PDB file of C-alpha atoms in Angstrom:
ATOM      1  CA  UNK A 244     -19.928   2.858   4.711  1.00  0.00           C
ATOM      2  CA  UNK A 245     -20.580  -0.904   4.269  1.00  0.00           C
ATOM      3  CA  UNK A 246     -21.596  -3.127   6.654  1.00  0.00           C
ATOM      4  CA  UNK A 247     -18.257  -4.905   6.148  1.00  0.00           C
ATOM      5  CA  UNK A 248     -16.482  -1.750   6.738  1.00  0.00           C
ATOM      6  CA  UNK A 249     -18.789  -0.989   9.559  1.00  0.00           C
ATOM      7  CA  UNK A 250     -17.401  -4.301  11.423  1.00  0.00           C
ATOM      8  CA  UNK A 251     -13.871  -3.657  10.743  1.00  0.00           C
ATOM      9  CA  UNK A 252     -14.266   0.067  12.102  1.00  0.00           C
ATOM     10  CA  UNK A 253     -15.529  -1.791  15.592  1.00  0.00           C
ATOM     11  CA  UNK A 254     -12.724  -3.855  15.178  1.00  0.00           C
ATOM     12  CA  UNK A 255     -10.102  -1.299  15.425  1.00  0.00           C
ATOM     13  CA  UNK A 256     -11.901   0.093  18.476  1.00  0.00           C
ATOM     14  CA  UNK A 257     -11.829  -3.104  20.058  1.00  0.00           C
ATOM     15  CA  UNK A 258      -8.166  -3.641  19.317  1.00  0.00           C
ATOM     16  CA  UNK A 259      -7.573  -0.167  21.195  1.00  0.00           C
ATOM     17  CA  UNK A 260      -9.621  -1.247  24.177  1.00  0.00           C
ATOM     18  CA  UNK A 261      -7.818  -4.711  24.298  1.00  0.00           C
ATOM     19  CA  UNK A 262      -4.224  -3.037  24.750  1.00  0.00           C
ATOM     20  CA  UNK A 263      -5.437  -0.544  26.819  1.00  0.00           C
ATOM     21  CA  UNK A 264      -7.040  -2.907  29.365  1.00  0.00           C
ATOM     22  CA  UNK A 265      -4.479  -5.401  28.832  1.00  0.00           C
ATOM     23  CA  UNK A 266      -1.490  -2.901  28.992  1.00  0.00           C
ATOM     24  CA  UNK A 267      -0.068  -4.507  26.076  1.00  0.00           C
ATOM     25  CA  UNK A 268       0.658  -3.700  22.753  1.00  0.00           C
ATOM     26  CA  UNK A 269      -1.697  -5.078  20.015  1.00  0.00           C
ATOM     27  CA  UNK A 270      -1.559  -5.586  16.471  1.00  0.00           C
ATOM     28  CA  UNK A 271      -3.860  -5.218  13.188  1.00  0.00           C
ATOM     29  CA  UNK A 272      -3.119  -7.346  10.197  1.00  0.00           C
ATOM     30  CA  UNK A 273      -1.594  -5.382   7.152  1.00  0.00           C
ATOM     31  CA  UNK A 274      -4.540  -2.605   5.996  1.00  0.00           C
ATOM     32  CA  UNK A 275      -5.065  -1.518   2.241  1.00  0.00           C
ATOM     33  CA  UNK A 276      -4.866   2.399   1.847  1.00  0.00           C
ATOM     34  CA  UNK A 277      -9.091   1.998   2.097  1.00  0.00           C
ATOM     35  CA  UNK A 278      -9.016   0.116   5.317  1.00  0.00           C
ATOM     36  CA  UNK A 279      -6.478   2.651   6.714  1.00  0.00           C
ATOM     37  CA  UNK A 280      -8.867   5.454   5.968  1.00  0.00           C
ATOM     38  CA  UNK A 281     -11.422   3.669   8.043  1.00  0.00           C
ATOM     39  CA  UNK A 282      -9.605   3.708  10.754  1.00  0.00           C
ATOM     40  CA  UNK A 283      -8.278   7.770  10.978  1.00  0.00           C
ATOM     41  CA  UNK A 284     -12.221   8.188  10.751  1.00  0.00           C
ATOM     42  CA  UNK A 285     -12.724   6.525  14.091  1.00  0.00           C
ATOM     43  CA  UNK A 286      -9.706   7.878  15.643  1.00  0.00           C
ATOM     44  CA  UNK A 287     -11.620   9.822  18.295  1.00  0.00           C
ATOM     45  CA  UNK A 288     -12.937   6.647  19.275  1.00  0.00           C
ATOM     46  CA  UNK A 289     -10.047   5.115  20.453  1.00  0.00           C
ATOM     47  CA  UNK A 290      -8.857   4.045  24.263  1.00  0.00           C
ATOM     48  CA  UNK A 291      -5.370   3.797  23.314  1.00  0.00           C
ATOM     49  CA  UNK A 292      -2.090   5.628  21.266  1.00  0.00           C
ATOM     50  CA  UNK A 293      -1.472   4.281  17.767  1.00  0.00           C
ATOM     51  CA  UNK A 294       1.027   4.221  15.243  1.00  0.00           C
ATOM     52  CA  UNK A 295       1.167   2.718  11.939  1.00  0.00           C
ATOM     53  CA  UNK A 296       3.687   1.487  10.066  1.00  0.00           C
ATOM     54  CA  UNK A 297       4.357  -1.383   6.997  1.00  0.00           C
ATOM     55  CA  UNK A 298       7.878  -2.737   7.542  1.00  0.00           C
ATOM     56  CA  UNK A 299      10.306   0.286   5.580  1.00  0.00           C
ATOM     57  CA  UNK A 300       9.558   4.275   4.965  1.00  0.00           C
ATOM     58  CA  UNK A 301       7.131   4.408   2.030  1.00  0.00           C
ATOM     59  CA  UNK A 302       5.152   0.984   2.669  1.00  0.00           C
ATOM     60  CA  UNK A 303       1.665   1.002   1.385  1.00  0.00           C
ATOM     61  CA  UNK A 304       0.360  -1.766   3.157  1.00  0.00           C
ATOM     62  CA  UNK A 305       0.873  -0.806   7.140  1.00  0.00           C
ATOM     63  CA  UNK A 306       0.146  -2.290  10.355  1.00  0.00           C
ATOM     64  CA  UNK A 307      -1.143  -0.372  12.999  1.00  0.00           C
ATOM     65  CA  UNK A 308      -0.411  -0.868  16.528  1.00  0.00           C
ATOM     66  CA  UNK A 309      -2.543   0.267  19.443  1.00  0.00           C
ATOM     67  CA  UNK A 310      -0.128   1.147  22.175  1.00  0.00           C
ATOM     68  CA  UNK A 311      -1.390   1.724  26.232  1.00  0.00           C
ATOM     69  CA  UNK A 312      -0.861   4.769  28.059  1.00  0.00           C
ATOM     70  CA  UNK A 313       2.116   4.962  29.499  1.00  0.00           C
ATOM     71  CA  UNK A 314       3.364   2.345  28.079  1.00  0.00           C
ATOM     72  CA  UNK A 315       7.448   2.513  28.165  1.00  0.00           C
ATOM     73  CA  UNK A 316       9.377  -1.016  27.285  1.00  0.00           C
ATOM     74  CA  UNK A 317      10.934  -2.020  24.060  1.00  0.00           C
ATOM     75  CA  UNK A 318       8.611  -3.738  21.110  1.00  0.00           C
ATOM     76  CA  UNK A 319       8.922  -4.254  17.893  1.00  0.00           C
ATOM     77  CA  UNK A 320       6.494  -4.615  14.354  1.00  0.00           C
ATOM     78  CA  UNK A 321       5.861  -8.000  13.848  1.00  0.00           C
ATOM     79  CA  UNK A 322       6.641  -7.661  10.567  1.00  0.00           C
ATOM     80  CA  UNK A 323       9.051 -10.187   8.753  1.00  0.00           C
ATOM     81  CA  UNK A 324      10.861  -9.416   5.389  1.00  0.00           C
ATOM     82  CA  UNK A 325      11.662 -11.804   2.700  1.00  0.00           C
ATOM     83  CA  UNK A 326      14.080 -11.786  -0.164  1.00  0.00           C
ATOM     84  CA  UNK A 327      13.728 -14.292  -2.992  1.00  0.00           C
ATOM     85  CA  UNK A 328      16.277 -14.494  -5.788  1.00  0.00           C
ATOM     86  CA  UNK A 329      15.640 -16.926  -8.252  1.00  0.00           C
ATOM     87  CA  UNK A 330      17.983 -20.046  -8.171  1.00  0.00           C
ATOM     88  CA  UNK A 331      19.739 -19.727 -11.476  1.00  0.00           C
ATOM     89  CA  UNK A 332      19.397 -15.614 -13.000  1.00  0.00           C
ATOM     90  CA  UNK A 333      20.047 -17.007 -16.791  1.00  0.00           C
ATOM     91  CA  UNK A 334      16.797 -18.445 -16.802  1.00  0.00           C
ATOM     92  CA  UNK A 335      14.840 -16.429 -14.775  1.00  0.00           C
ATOM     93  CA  UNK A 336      11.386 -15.014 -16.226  1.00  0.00           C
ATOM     94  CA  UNK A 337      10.516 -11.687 -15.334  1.00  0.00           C
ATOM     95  CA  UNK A 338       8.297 -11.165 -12.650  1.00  0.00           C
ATOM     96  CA  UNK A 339       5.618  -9.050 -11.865  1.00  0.00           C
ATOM     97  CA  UNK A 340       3.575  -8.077  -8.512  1.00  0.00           C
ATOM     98  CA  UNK A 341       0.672 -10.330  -9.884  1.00  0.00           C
ATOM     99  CA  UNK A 342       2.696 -13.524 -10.319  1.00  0.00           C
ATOM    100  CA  UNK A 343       4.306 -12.939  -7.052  1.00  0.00           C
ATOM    101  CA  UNK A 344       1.109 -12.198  -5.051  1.00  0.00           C
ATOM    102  CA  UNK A 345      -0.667 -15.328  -6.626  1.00  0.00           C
ATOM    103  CA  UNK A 346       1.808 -17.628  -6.372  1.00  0.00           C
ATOM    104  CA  UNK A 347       1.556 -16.678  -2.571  1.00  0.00           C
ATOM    105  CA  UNK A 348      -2.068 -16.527  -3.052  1.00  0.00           C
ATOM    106  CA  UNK A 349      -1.504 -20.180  -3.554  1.00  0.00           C
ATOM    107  CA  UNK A 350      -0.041 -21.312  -0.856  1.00  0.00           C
ATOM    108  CA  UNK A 351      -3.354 -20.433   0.949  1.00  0.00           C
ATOM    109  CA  UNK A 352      -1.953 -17.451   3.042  1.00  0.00           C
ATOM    110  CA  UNK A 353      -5.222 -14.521   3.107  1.00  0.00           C
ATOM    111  CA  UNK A 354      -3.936 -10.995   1.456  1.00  0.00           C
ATOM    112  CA  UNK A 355      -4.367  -9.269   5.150  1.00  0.00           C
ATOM    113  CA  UNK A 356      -1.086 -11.304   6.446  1.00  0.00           C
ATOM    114  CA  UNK A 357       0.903  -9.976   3.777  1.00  0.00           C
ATOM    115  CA  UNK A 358       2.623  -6.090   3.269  1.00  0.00           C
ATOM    116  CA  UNK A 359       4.071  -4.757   0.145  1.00  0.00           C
ATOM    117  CA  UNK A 360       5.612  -6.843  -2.629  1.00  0.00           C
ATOM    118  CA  UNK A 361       8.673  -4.835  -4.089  1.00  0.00           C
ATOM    119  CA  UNK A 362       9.973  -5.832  -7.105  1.00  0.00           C
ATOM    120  CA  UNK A 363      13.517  -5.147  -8.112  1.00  0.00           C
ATOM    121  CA  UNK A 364      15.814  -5.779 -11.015  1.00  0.00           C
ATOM    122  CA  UNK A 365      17.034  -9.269  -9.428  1.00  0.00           C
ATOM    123  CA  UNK A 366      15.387  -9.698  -6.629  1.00  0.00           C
ATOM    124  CA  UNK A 367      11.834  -9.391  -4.934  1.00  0.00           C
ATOM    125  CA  UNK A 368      11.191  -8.329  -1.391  1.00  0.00           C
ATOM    126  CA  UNK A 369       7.731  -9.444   0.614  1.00  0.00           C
ATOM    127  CA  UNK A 370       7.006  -8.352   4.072  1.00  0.00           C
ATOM    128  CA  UNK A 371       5.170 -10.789   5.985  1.00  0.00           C
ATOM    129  CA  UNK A 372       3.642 -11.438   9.147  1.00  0.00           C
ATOM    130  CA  UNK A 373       6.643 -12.998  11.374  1.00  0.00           C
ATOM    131  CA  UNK A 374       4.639 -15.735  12.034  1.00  0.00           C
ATOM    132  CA  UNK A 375       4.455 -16.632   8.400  1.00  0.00           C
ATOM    133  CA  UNK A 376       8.190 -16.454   7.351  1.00  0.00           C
ATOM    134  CA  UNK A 377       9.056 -20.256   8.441  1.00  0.00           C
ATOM    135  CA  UNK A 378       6.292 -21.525   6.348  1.00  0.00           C
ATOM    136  CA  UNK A 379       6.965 -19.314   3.143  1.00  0.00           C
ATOM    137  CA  UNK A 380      10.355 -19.807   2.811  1.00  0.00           C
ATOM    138  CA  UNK A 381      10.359 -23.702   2.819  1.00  0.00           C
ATOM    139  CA  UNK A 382       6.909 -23.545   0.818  1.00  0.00           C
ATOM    140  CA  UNK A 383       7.401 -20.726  -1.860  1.00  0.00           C
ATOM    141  CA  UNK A 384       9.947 -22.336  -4.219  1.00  0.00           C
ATOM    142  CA  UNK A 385       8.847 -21.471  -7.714  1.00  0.00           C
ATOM    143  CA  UNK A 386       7.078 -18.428  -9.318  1.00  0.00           C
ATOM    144  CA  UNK A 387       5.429 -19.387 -12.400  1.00  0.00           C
ATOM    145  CA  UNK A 388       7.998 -21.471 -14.028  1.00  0.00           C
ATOM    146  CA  UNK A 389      11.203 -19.792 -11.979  1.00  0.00           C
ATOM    147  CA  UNK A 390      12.500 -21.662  -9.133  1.00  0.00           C
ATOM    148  CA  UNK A 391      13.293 -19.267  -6.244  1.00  0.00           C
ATOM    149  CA  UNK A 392      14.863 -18.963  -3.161  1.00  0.00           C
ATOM    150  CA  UNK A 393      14.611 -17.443   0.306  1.00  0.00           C
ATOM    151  CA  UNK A 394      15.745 -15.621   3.278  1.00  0.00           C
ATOM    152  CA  UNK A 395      14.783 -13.600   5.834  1.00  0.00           C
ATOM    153  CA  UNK A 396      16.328 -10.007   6.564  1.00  0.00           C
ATOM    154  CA  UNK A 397      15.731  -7.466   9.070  1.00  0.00           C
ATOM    155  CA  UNK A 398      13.400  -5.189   7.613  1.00  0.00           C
ATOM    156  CA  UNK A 399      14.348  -2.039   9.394  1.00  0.00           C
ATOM    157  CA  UNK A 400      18.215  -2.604   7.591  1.00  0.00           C
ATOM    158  CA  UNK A 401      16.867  -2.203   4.398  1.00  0.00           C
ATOM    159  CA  UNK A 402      16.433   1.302   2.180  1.00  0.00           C
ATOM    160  CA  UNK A 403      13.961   0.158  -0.417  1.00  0.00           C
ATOM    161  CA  UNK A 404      12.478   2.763  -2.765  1.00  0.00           C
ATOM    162  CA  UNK A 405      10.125   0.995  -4.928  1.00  0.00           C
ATOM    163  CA  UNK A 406      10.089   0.825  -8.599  1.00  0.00           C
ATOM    164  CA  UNK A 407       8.801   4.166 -10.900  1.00  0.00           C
ATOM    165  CA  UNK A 408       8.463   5.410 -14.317  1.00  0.00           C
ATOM    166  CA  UNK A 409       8.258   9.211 -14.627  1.00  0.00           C
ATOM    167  CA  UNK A 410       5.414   9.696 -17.608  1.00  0.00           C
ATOM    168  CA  UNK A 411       3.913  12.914 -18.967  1.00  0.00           C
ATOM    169  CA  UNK A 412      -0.086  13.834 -19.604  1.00  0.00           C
ATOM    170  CA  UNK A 413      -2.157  16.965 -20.337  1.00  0.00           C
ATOM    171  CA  UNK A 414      -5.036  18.410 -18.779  1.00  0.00           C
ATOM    172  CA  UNK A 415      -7.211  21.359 -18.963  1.00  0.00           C
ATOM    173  CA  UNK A 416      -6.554  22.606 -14.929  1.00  0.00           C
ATOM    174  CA  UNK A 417      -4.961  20.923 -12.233  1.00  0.00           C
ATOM    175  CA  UNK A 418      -8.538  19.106 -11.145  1.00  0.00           C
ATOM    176  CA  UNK A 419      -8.617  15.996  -9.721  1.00  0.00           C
ATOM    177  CA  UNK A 420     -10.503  14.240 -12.088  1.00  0.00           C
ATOM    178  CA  UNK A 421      -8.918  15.368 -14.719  1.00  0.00           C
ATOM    179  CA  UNK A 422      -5.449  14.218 -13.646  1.00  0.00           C
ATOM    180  CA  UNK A 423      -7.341  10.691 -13.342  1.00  0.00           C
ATOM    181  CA  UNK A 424      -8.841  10.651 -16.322  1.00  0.00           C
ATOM    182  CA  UNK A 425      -5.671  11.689 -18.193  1.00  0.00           C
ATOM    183  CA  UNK A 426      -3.240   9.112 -15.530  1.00  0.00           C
ATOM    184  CA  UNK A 427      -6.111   6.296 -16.319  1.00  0.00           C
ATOM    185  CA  UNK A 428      -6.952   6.984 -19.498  1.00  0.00           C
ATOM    186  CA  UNK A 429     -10.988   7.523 -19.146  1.00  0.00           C
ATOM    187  CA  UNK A 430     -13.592   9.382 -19.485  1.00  0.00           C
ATOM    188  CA  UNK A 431     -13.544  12.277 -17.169  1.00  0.00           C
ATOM    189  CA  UNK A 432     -17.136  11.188 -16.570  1.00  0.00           C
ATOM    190  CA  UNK A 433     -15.859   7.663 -15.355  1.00  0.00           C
ATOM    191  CA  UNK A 434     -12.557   9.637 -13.378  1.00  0.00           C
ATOM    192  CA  UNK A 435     -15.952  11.540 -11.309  1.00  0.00           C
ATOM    193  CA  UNK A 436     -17.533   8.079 -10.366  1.00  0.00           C
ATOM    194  CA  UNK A 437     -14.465   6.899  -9.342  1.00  0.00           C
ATOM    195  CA  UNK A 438     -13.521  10.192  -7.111  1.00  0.00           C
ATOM    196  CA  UNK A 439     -17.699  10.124  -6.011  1.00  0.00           C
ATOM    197  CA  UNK A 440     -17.366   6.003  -5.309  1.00  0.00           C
ATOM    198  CA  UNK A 441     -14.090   6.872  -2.879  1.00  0.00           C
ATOM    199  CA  UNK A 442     -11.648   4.498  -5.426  1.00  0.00           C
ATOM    200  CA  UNK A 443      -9.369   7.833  -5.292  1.00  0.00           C
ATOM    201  CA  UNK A 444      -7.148   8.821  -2.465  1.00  0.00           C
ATOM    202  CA  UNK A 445      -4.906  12.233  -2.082  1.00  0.00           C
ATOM    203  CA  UNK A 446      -2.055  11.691  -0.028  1.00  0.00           C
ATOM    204  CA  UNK A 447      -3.225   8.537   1.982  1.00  0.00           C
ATOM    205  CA  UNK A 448      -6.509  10.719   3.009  1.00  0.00           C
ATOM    206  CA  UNK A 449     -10.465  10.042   0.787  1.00  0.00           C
ATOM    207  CA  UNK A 450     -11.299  12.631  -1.115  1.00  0.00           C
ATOM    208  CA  UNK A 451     -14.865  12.338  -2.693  1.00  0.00           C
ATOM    209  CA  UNK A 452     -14.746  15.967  -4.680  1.00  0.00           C
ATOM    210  CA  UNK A 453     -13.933  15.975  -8.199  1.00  0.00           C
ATOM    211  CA  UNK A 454     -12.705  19.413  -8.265  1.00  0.00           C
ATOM    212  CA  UNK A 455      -9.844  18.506  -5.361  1.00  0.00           C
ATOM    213  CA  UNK A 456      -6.748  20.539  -6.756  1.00  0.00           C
ATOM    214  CA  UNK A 457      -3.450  18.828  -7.019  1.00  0.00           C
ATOM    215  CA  UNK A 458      -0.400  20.371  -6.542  1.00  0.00           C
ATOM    216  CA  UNK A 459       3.136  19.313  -7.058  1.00  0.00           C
ATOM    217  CA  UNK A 460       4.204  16.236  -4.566  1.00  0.00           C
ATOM    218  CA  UNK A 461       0.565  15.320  -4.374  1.00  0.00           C
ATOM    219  CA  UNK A 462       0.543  11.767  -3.841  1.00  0.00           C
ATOM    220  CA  UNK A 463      -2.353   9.664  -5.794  1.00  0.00           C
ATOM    221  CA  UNK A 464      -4.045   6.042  -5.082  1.00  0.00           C
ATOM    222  CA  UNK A 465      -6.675   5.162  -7.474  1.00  0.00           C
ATOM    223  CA  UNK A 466      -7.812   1.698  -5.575  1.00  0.00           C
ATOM    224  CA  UNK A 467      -7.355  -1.494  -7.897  1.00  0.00           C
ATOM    225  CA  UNK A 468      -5.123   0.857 -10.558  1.00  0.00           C
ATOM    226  CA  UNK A 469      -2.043   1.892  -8.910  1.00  0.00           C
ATOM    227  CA  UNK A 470      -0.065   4.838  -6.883  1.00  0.00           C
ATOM    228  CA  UNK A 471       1.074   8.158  -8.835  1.00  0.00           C
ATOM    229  CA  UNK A 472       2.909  10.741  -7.883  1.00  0.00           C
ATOM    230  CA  UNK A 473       2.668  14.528  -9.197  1.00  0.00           C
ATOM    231  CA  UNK A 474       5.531  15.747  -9.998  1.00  0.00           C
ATOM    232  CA  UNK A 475       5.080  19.304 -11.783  1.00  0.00           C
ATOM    233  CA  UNK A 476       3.485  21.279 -14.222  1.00  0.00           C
ATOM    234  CA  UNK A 477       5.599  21.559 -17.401  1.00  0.00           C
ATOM    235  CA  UNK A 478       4.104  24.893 -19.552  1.00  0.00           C
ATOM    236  CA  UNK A 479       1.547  25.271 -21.733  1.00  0.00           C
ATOM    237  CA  UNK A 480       0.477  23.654 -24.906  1.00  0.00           C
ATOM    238  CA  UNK A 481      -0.577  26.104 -28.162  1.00  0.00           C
ATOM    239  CA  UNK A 482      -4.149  25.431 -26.922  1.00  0.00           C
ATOM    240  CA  UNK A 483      -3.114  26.383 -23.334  1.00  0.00           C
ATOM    241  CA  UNK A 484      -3.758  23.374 -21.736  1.00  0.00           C
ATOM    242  CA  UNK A 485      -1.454  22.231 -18.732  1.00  0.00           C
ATOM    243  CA  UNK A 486       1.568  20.111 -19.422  1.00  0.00           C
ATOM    244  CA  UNK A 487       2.630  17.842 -16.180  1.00  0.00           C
ATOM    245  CA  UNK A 488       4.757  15.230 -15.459  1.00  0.00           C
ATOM    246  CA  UNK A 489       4.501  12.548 -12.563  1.00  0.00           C
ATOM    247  CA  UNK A 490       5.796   9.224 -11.416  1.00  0.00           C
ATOM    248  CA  UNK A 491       3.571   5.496 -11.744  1.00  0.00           C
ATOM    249  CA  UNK A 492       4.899   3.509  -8.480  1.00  0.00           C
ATOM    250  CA  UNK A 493       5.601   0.035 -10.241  1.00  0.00           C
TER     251      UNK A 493
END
């Protein structure tokens, strides 16, 4: 663990101790999949409940709040949810994650205060600290070269499922890094560093063992790459290798 990881890990305690003392709840800033991990590691450490969550079902990003004992009135995620459309569709560019995220990059606000960026066929949706949503609406007005516009919706309306693309590889056995080097195209040398250097998550949870198995539904993070989920195992090629197919989150 890094020394920067080492200080957030006291963090999260601290956070736990606050609402428990306080009798409040209390609030993280959105975590990475990596930063979540550090946290269920320190879990026993803890002077409080928690629960996490990232403003709709499948959010990667998450929040976690640190909840007293006993505690028993209403509260709420203060998590904010924007829609932007762009102003005139006919001349719209297409967007991507990247051009979203810098162009709020821009605009000065630090990665931790923002969730997930979803982007749809029309539309994008970015989940926010509440705090923020007043300032990015009037401030976020054009995406590269596509003028946009704003609003805020309740983010516990919505029913997002994010963008995928069902694609097909073929491995030797249902390894881990196999699957990565096949999903990344690498080296299966390179897919072990990755898996050794804890880049590769199964199912939200670290895994540091090359040989991890992965079944069907297995859920994949390779950190700075993307999100993949396992779908099945398809046959056998004439050199009976495994066939499988799975979906890249977009």
């Amino acid at each position: 663990m890094t020394k920067e990881d080492t200080l957030l890990a006291k963090r999260f305690v601290d956070l736990s101790r606050q609402a428990q003392q306080k009798g409040i709840v209390v609030f993280s800033e959105f975590l990475n999949i990596n930063e979540l991990n550090i946290f269920k590691q320190r879990v026993s450490e803890l002077y409080s409940g928690y629960e996490f969550f990232g403003g709709y079902e499948l959010s990667e990003r998450q929040m976690i709040a640190f909840i007293p004992d006993a505690f028993c009135y209403a509260w709420k995620y203060p998590i904010a949810c924007l829609k932007l459309c762009p102003l005139n569709q006919k001349f719209a560019e297409r967007l991507t994650h990247r051009d979203v995220l810098g162009s709020l990059m821009n605009l000065g606000i630090e990665r931790s205060k923002l969730g997930d960026i979803l982007i749809g066929e029309s539309e994008i949706y970015v989940f926010c600290q509440e705090k923020l949503a007043g300032y990015l609406m009037s401030e976020l007005t054009r995406i590269r070269h596509t003028a946009v516009k704003s609003q805020q919706i309740k983010p516990d309306a919505l029913h997002i499922q994010p963008q995928k693309e069902t694609l097909t590889g073929i491995v030797t056995s249902n390894r881990l890094d196999g699957m990565i080097s096949s999903i990344c195209k690498i080296s299966r040398s390179q897919a072990c560093q990755w898996i050794k250097g804890g880049k590769v998550f199964l199912n939200n949870q670290e895994i540091l063992q090359p040989a991890a198995e992965c079944k069907p539904g297995t859920l994949i993070s390779v950190r700075s790459f993307g999100r993949f989920c396992l779908l099945d195992f398809d046959g056998e090629t004439r050199k009976g290798r495994l066939k499988f197919s799975y979906e890249k989150y977009i």
